Amino acid sequence: MKVALTETGKLVKAATAIAKGRYYCPQCHRPLRLCAGRYRNKYFAHVAENKPKLGSEESRRHKIGKTRLRDYFMKLGLAVQTEYYFPSIKRRGDVVVRAHGEIYVIEYQCSPITVSEISQRTYDYQQVSKHVYWIAGPQHCKEKGLLATMQKFGRYATRYGWWFLAWDALADNTPWLFYQVYRQLFGKITYLKQPLLVNDSKISIR
């Protein structure tokens, strides 16, 4: 593999990558290692056969988050599955909820990801569902990086203005809704924040 994502979500070529960096697969977002041989140019390879490292905090958070979301929607009496595979688009949704004859796809994103990858995956999911929601993990919600988070995960609604969802499944009881997100004149980001409440009659933000 000749390119990878850095921790900040930027693409980097193997030829220019540094050995001490942390890198992730642009497709599956799992860890990569930088390799170089005596007779071969530098390249990236998946760690442990494309599986996340055991004990990894991000993979643990992601797994627990999917389980907690599944249990939450099941308590509402809704049909829900984790890691549901859509053959027509060759995608596997983190959490897929079926309510009132409609499908809702929820992606819990703990690892680095680019704007273009989010756009592509959202487009793919929209071929099978009108409702696609992203929940940003804590890595994406550091105060200095909120503008980038807004650019990646933000959406606009009449009631909430620009908004996005965020959650630390290892620390918070429920995902948070960040809304009325604005960038002030000199770059400071302001926002309001409240726990996300969902009931069985409405799973949407408009």
PDB file of C-alpha atoms in Angstrom:
ATOM      1  CA  MET A   1       0.000   0.000   0.000  1.00  0.00           C
ATOM      2  CA  LYS A   2       1.500   3.332  -1.069  1.00  0.00           C
ATOM      3  CA  VAL A   3      -0.661   5.811   0.906  1.00  0.00           C
ATOM      4  CA  ALA A   4      -2.110   5.995   4.414  1.00  0.00           C
ATOM      5  CA  LEU A   5      -3.938   8.349   6.771  1.00  0.00           C
ATOM      6  CA  THR A   6      -2.122  10.138   9.576  1.00  0.00           C
ATOM      7  CA  GLU A   7      -3.613  10.693  13.048  1.00  0.00           C
ATOM      8  CA  THR A   8      -4.950  14.045  11.837  1.00  0.00           C
ATOM      9  CA  GLY A   9      -6.703  12.453   8.859  1.00  0.00           C
ATOM     10  CA  LYS A  10      -4.278  13.585   6.167  1.00  0.00           C
ATOM     11  CA  LEU A  11      -3.096  11.320   3.358  1.00  0.00           C
ATOM     12  CA  VAL A  12       0.624  10.641   3.261  1.00  0.00           C
ATOM     13  CA  LYS A  13       2.734   8.693   0.777  1.00  0.00           C
ATOM     14  CA  ALA A  14       4.888   5.839   2.039  1.00  0.00           C
ATOM     15  CA  ALA A  15       7.891   7.357   0.281  1.00  0.00           C
ATOM     16  CA  THR A  16       7.713  10.480   2.470  1.00  0.00           C
ATOM     17  CA  ALA A  17       6.369   8.937   5.707  1.00  0.00           C
ATOM     18  CA  ILE A  18       8.491   8.830   8.863  1.00  0.00           C
ATOM     19  CA  ALA A  19       9.088   5.615  10.776  1.00  0.00           C
ATOM     20  CA  LYS A  20       7.790   6.901  14.144  1.00  0.00           C
ATOM     21  CA  GLY A  21       4.427   8.056  12.785  1.00  0.00           C
ATOM     22  CA  ARG A  22       1.077   6.378  13.350  1.00  0.00           C
ATOM     23  CA  TYR A  23      -0.811   5.477  10.189  1.00  0.00           C
ATOM     24  CA  TYR A  24      -4.227   4.078   9.279  1.00  0.00           C
ATOM     25  CA  CYS A  25      -5.784   2.413   6.249  1.00  0.00           C
ATOM     26  CA  PRO A  26      -7.843   4.851   4.107  1.00  0.00           C
ATOM     27  CA  GLN A  27     -10.398   2.071   3.479  1.00  0.00           C
ATOM     28  CA  CYS A  28     -10.907   0.208   6.782  1.00  0.00           C
ATOM     29  CA  HIS A  29      -9.209   2.775   9.097  1.00  0.00           C
ATOM     30  CA  ARG A  30      -7.247   0.133  10.955  1.00  0.00           C
ATOM     31  CA  PRO A  31      -3.578   0.494  11.952  1.00  0.00           C
ATOM     32  CA  LEU A  32      -0.813   0.282   9.358  1.00  0.00           C
ATOM     33  CA  ARG A  33       2.923  -0.073   9.779  1.00  0.00           C
ATOM     34  CA  LEU A  34       5.547   1.482   7.561  1.00  0.00           C
ATOM     35  CA  CYS A  35       7.724  -1.167   5.935  1.00  0.00           C
ATOM     36  CA  ALA A  36      10.924  -0.971   3.945  1.00  0.00           C
ATOM     37  CA  GLY A  37      13.157  -3.688   2.528  1.00  0.00           C
ATOM     38  CA  ARG A  38      16.634  -3.730   1.098  1.00  0.00           C
ATOM     39  CA  TYR A  39      15.355  -4.218  -2.441  1.00  0.00           C
ATOM     40  CA  ARG A  40      11.920  -2.638  -2.141  1.00  0.00           C
ATOM     41  CA  ASN A  41      10.653   0.920  -1.717  1.00  0.00           C
ATOM     42  CA  LYS A  42       8.803   1.883   1.469  1.00  0.00           C
ATOM     43  CA  TYR A  43       5.186   0.748   1.737  1.00  0.00           C
ATOM     44  CA  PHE A  44       2.373   0.380   4.297  1.00  0.00           C
ATOM     45  CA  ALA A  45       1.047  -2.952   5.576  1.00  0.00           C
ATOM     46  CA  HIS A  46      -1.843  -3.791   7.879  1.00  0.00           C
ATOM     47  CA  VAL A  47      -1.015  -4.652  11.465  1.00  0.00           C
ATOM     48  CA  ALA A  48      -1.955  -8.181  12.602  1.00  0.00           C
ATOM     49  CA  GLU A  49      -3.634  -9.177   9.348  1.00  0.00           C
ATOM     50  CA  ASN A  50      -5.984  -6.202   9.130  1.00  0.00           C
ATOM     51  CA  LYS A  51      -7.197  -6.575  12.723  1.00  0.00           C
ATOM     52  CA  PRO A  52      -7.045  -3.823  15.335  1.00  0.00           C
ATOM     53  CA  LYS A  53      -4.498  -4.264  18.115  1.00  0.00           C
ATOM     54  CA  LEU A  54      -5.873  -6.098  21.113  1.00  0.00           C
ATOM     55  CA  GLY A  55      -6.454  -3.686  23.975  1.00  0.00           C
ATOM     56  CA  SER A  56      -6.564  -0.677  21.675  1.00  0.00           C
ATOM     57  CA  GLU A  57      -8.563   2.055  23.418  1.00  0.00           C
ATOM     58  CA  GLU A  58     -10.132   3.270  20.169  1.00  0.00           C
ATOM     59  CA  SER A  59     -11.210  -0.207  19.019  1.00  0.00           C
ATOM     60  CA  ARG A  60     -12.540  -0.917  22.535  1.00  0.00           C
ATOM     61  CA  ARG A  61     -14.465   2.362  22.550  1.00  0.00           C
ATOM     62  CA  HIS A  62     -15.851   1.617  19.100  1.00  0.00           C
ATOM     63  CA  LYS A  63     -16.977  -1.881  20.076  1.00  0.00           C
ATOM     64  CA  ILE A  64     -18.575  -0.748  23.335  1.00  0.00           C
ATOM     65  CA  GLY A  65     -20.235   2.177  21.580  1.00  0.00           C
ATOM     66  CA  LYS A  66     -21.907  -0.088  19.023  1.00  0.00           C
ATOM     67  CA  THR A  67     -23.127  -2.400  21.769  1.00  0.00           C
ATOM     68  CA  ARG A  68     -24.532   0.447  23.851  1.00  0.00           C
ATOM     69  CA  LEU A  69     -26.305   1.954  20.840  1.00  0.00           C
ATOM     70  CA  ARG A  70     -27.790  -1.442  19.987  1.00  0.00           C
ATOM     71  CA  ASP A  71     -29.042  -1.959  23.543  1.00  0.00           C
ATOM     72  CA  TYR A  72     -30.457   1.576  23.671  1.00  0.00           C
ATOM     73  CA  PHE A  73     -32.570   1.159  20.541  1.00  0.00           C
ATOM     74  CA  MET A  74     -33.643  -2.350  21.528  1.00  0.00           C
ATOM     75  CA  LYS A  75     -35.054  -0.933  24.763  1.00  0.00           C
ATOM     76  CA  LEU A  76     -37.203   1.338  22.607  1.00  0.00           C
ATOM     77  CA  GLY A  77     -38.612  -1.783  20.976  1.00  0.00           C
ATOM     78  CA  LEU A  78     -36.887  -1.198  17.637  1.00  0.00           C
ATOM     79  CA  ALA A  79     -35.239  -3.762  15.378  1.00  0.00           C
ATOM     80  CA  VAL A  80     -31.491  -3.122  15.420  1.00  0.00           C
ATOM     81  CA  GLN A  81     -28.336  -4.886  14.234  1.00  0.00           C
ATOM     82  CA  THR A  82     -24.647  -4.079  14.535  1.00  0.00           C
ATOM     83  CA  GLU A  83     -22.187  -4.589  11.675  1.00  0.00           C
ATOM     84  CA  TYR A  84     -25.061  -5.152   9.242  1.00  0.00           C
ATOM     85  CA  TYR A  85     -23.811  -5.877   5.726  1.00  0.00           C
ATOM     86  CA  PHE A  86     -25.506  -4.278   2.696  1.00  0.00           C
ATOM     87  CA  PRO A  87     -24.581  -6.481  -0.285  1.00  0.00           C
ATOM     88  CA  SER A  88     -25.741  -3.949  -2.888  1.00  0.00           C
ATOM     89  CA  ILE A  89     -23.200  -1.339  -1.762  1.00  0.00           C
ATOM     90  CA  LYS A  90     -20.650  -3.686  -0.164  1.00  0.00           C
ATOM     91  CA  ARG A  91     -20.713  -1.702   3.071  1.00  0.00           C
ATOM     92  CA  ARG A  92     -21.136  -2.764   6.690  1.00  0.00           C
ATOM     93  CA  GLY A  93     -23.007  -0.275   8.875  1.00  0.00           C
ATOM     94  CA  ASP A  94     -21.967   0.055  12.519  1.00  0.00           C
ATOM     95  CA  VAL A  95     -25.561   0.194  13.773  1.00  0.00           C
ATOM     96  CA  VAL A  96     -28.634  -0.266  11.573  1.00  0.00           C
ATOM     97  CA  VAL A  97     -32.063   0.529  13.022  1.00  0.00           C
ATOM     98  CA  ARG A  98     -35.418  -0.284  11.436  1.00  0.00           C
ATOM     99  CA  ALA A  99     -38.301   1.907  12.561  1.00  0.00           C
ATOM    100  CA  HIS A 100     -41.706   2.573  10.990  1.00  0.00           C
ATOM    101  CA  GLY A 101     -40.720   0.952   7.725  1.00  0.00           C
ATOM    102  CA  GLU A 102     -37.515   2.934   7.312  1.00  0.00           C
ATOM    103  CA  ILE A 103     -33.821   2.145   7.729  1.00  0.00           C
ATOM    104  CA  TYR A 104     -31.427   4.291   9.784  1.00  0.00           C
ATOM    105  CA  VAL A 105     -27.672   3.852   9.455  1.00  0.00           C
ATOM    106  CA  ILE A 106     -25.504   5.092  12.332  1.00  0.00           C
ATOM    107  CA  GLU A 107     -21.716   5.248  12.040  1.00  0.00           C
ATOM    108  CA  TYR A 108     -19.662   5.680  15.225  1.00  0.00           C
ATOM    109  CA  GLN A 109     -16.309   7.073  14.059  1.00  0.00           C
ATOM    110  CA  CYS A 110     -13.494   6.782  16.597  1.00  0.00           C
ATOM    111  CA  SER A 111     -10.515   6.460  14.233  1.00  0.00           C
ATOM    112  CA  PRO A 112      -9.114   9.114  11.866  1.00  0.00           C
ATOM    113  CA  ILE A 113     -11.035   9.685   8.655  1.00  0.00           C
ATOM    114  CA  THR A 114     -10.967  12.158   5.779  1.00  0.00           C
ATOM    115  CA  VAL A 115     -13.801  14.348   4.544  1.00  0.00           C
ATOM    116  CA  SER A 116     -13.759  12.549   1.198  1.00  0.00           C
ATOM    117  CA  GLU A 117     -14.124   9.143   2.869  1.00  0.00           C
ATOM    118  CA  ILE A 118     -17.078  10.368   4.944  1.00  0.00           C
ATOM    119  CA  SER A 119     -18.691  11.752   1.803  1.00  0.00           C
ATOM    120  CA  GLN A 120     -18.183   8.505  -0.104  1.00  0.00           C
ATOM    121  CA  ARG A 121     -19.490   6.283   2.673  1.00  0.00           C
ATOM    122  CA  THR A 122     -22.468   8.585   3.243  1.00  0.00           C
ATOM    123  CA  TYR A 123     -23.268   8.515  -0.471  1.00  0.00           C
ATOM    124  CA  ASP A 124     -23.083   4.717  -0.477  1.00  0.00           C
ATOM    125  CA  TYR A 125     -25.360   4.363   2.546  1.00  0.00           C
ATOM    126  CA  GLN A 126     -27.848   6.779   1.014  1.00  0.00           C
ATOM    127  CA  GLN A 127     -28.401   4.229  -1.744  1.00  0.00           C
ATOM    128  CA  VAL A 128     -30.085   1.992   0.851  1.00  0.00           C
ATOM    129  CA  SER A 129     -31.289   4.524   3.452  1.00  0.00           C
ATOM    130  CA  LYS A 130     -32.556   8.102   3.586  1.00  0.00           C
ATOM    131  CA  HIS A 131     -31.264   8.430   7.142  1.00  0.00           C
ATOM    132  CA  VAL A 132     -27.495   8.359   7.693  1.00  0.00           C
ATOM    133  CA  TYR A 133     -26.016   9.694  10.938  1.00  0.00           C
ATOM    134  CA  TRP A 134     -22.400   9.996  12.055  1.00  0.00           C
ATOM    135  CA  ILE A 135     -21.280  10.128  15.677  1.00  0.00           C
ATOM    136  CA  ALA A 136     -17.780  11.511  16.200  1.00  0.00           C
ATOM    137  CA  GLY A 137     -15.538   9.883  18.793  1.00  0.00           C
ATOM    138  CA  PRO A 138     -13.574  11.969  21.341  1.00  0.00           C
ATOM    139  CA  GLN A 139     -10.492  12.108  19.120  1.00  0.00           C
ATOM    140  CA  HIS A 140     -12.472  14.379  16.786  1.00  0.00           C
ATOM    141  CA  CYS A 141     -13.824  16.667  19.522  1.00  0.00           C
ATOM    142  CA  LYS A 142     -10.800  18.409  20.935  1.00  0.00           C
ATOM    143  CA  GLU A 143     -11.421  22.131  21.336  1.00  0.00           C
ATOM    144  CA  LYS A 144      -8.801  23.186  18.778  1.00  0.00           C
ATOM    145  CA  GLY A 145     -10.117  20.715  16.214  1.00  0.00           C
ATOM    146  CA  LEU A 146     -13.816  21.550  16.323  1.00  0.00           C
ATOM    147  CA  LEU A 147     -13.704  23.389  13.009  1.00  0.00           C
ATOM    148  CA  ALA A 148     -12.326  20.289  11.279  1.00  0.00           C
ATOM    149  CA  THR A 149     -14.932  18.184  13.093  1.00  0.00           C
ATOM    150  CA  MET A 150     -17.660  20.514  11.874  1.00  0.00           C
ATOM    151  CA  GLN A 151     -16.367  20.265   8.313  1.00  0.00           C
ATOM    152  CA  LYS A 152     -16.352  16.464   8.497  1.00  0.00           C
ATOM    153  CA  PHE A 153     -19.487  15.634  10.460  1.00  0.00           C
ATOM    154  CA  GLY A 154     -21.559  18.834  10.457  1.00  0.00           C
ATOM    155  CA  ARG A 155     -25.046  19.166   9.009  1.00  0.00           C
ATOM    156  CA  TYR A 156     -27.588  21.959   8.924  1.00  0.00           C
ATOM    157  CA  ALA A 157     -31.116  21.897  10.364  1.00  0.00           C
ATOM    158  CA  THR A 158     -33.633  24.723  10.659  1.00  0.00           C
ATOM    159  CA  ARG A 159     -34.086  24.178  14.386  1.00  0.00           C
ATOM    160  CA  TYR A 160     -30.465  23.602  15.368  1.00  0.00           C
ATOM    161  CA  GLY A 161     -28.436  25.477  12.785  1.00  0.00           C
ATOM    162  CA  TRP A 162     -25.107  23.721  12.111  1.00  0.00           C
ATOM    163  CA  TRP A 163     -24.846  20.641  14.300  1.00  0.00           C
ATOM    164  CA  PHE A 164     -23.003  17.349  14.780  1.00  0.00           C
ATOM    165  CA  LEU A 165     -23.152  14.371  17.130  1.00  0.00           C
ATOM    166  CA  ALA A 166     -20.264  13.328  19.394  1.00  0.00           C
ATOM    167  CA  TRP A 167     -19.735  10.689  22.060  1.00  0.00           C
ATOM    168  CA  ASP A 168     -17.163   9.050  24.272  1.00  0.00           C
ATOM    169  CA  ALA A 169     -18.729   5.641  24.816  1.00  0.00           C
ATOM    170  CA  LEU A 170     -16.264   4.922  27.640  1.00  0.00           C
ATOM    171  CA  ALA A 171     -17.215   8.022  29.623  1.00  0.00           C
ATOM    172  CA  ASP A 172     -20.643   9.412  28.643  1.00  0.00           C
ATOM    173  CA  ASN A 173     -24.087   7.917  29.149  1.00  0.00           C
ATOM    174  CA  THR A 174     -25.448   9.214  25.857  1.00  0.00           C
ATOM    175  CA  PRO A 175     -24.203  10.891  22.674  1.00  0.00           C
ATOM    176  CA  TRP A 176     -24.143  14.680  22.725  1.00  0.00           C
ATOM    177  CA  LEU A 177     -25.736  17.045  20.260  1.00  0.00           C
ATOM    178  CA  PHE A 178     -23.470  20.015  19.469  1.00  0.00           C
ATOM    179  CA  TYR A 179     -25.608  22.694  17.815  1.00  0.00           C
ATOM    180  CA  GLN A 180     -25.672  26.359  16.871  1.00  0.00           C
ATOM    181  CA  VAL A 181     -22.026  25.848  15.948  1.00  0.00           C
ATOM    182  CA  TYR A 182     -20.465  29.068  14.623  1.00  0.00           C
ATOM    183  CA  ARG A 183     -17.006  30.302  13.799  1.00  0.00           C
ATOM    184  CA  GLN A 184     -16.463  33.825  15.083  1.00  0.00           C
ATOM    185  CA  LEU A 185     -14.513  36.546  13.302  1.00  0.00           C
ATOM    186  CA  PHE A 186     -11.113  35.597  14.727  1.00  0.00           C
ATOM    187  CA  GLY A 187     -11.556  31.861  14.437  1.00  0.00           C
ATOM    188  CA  LYS A 188     -13.049  30.892  17.820  1.00  0.00           C
ATOM    189  CA  ILE A 189     -15.747  28.226  17.636  1.00  0.00           C
ATOM    190  CA  THR A 190     -18.876  28.687  19.753  1.00  0.00           C
ATOM    191  CA  TYR A 191     -21.626  26.125  20.256  1.00  0.00           C
ATOM    192  CA  LEU A 192     -24.422  24.853  22.488  1.00  0.00           C
ATOM    193  CA  LYS A 193     -24.499  21.293  23.757  1.00  0.00           C
ATOM    194  CA  GLN A 194     -27.142  18.904  25.100  1.00  0.00           C
ATOM    195  CA  PRO A 195     -27.622  15.138  25.520  1.00  0.00           C
ATOM    196  CA  LEU A 196     -29.174  13.473  22.487  1.00  0.00           C
ATOM    197  CA  LEU A 197     -32.658  12.202  23.288  1.00  0.00           C
ATOM    198  CA  VAL A 198     -34.357   9.771  20.925  1.00  0.00           C
ATOM    199  CA  ASN A 199     -37.778   8.152  21.213  1.00  0.00           C
ATOM    200  CA  ASP A 200     -39.525   5.489  19.200  1.00  0.00           C
ATOM    201  CA  SER A 201     -41.600   8.003  17.248  1.00  0.00           C
ATOM    202  CA  LYS A 202     -38.781  10.212  15.990  1.00  0.00           C
ATOM    203  CA  ILE A 203     -35.207   9.376  15.069  1.00  0.00           C
ATOM    204  CA  SER A 204     -34.257  12.520  13.221  1.00  0.00           C
ATOM    205  CA  ILE A 205     -32.939  16.026  13.597  1.00  0.00           C
ATOM    206  CA  ARG A 206     -34.629  18.617  11.389  1.00  0.00           C
TER     207      ARG A 206
END
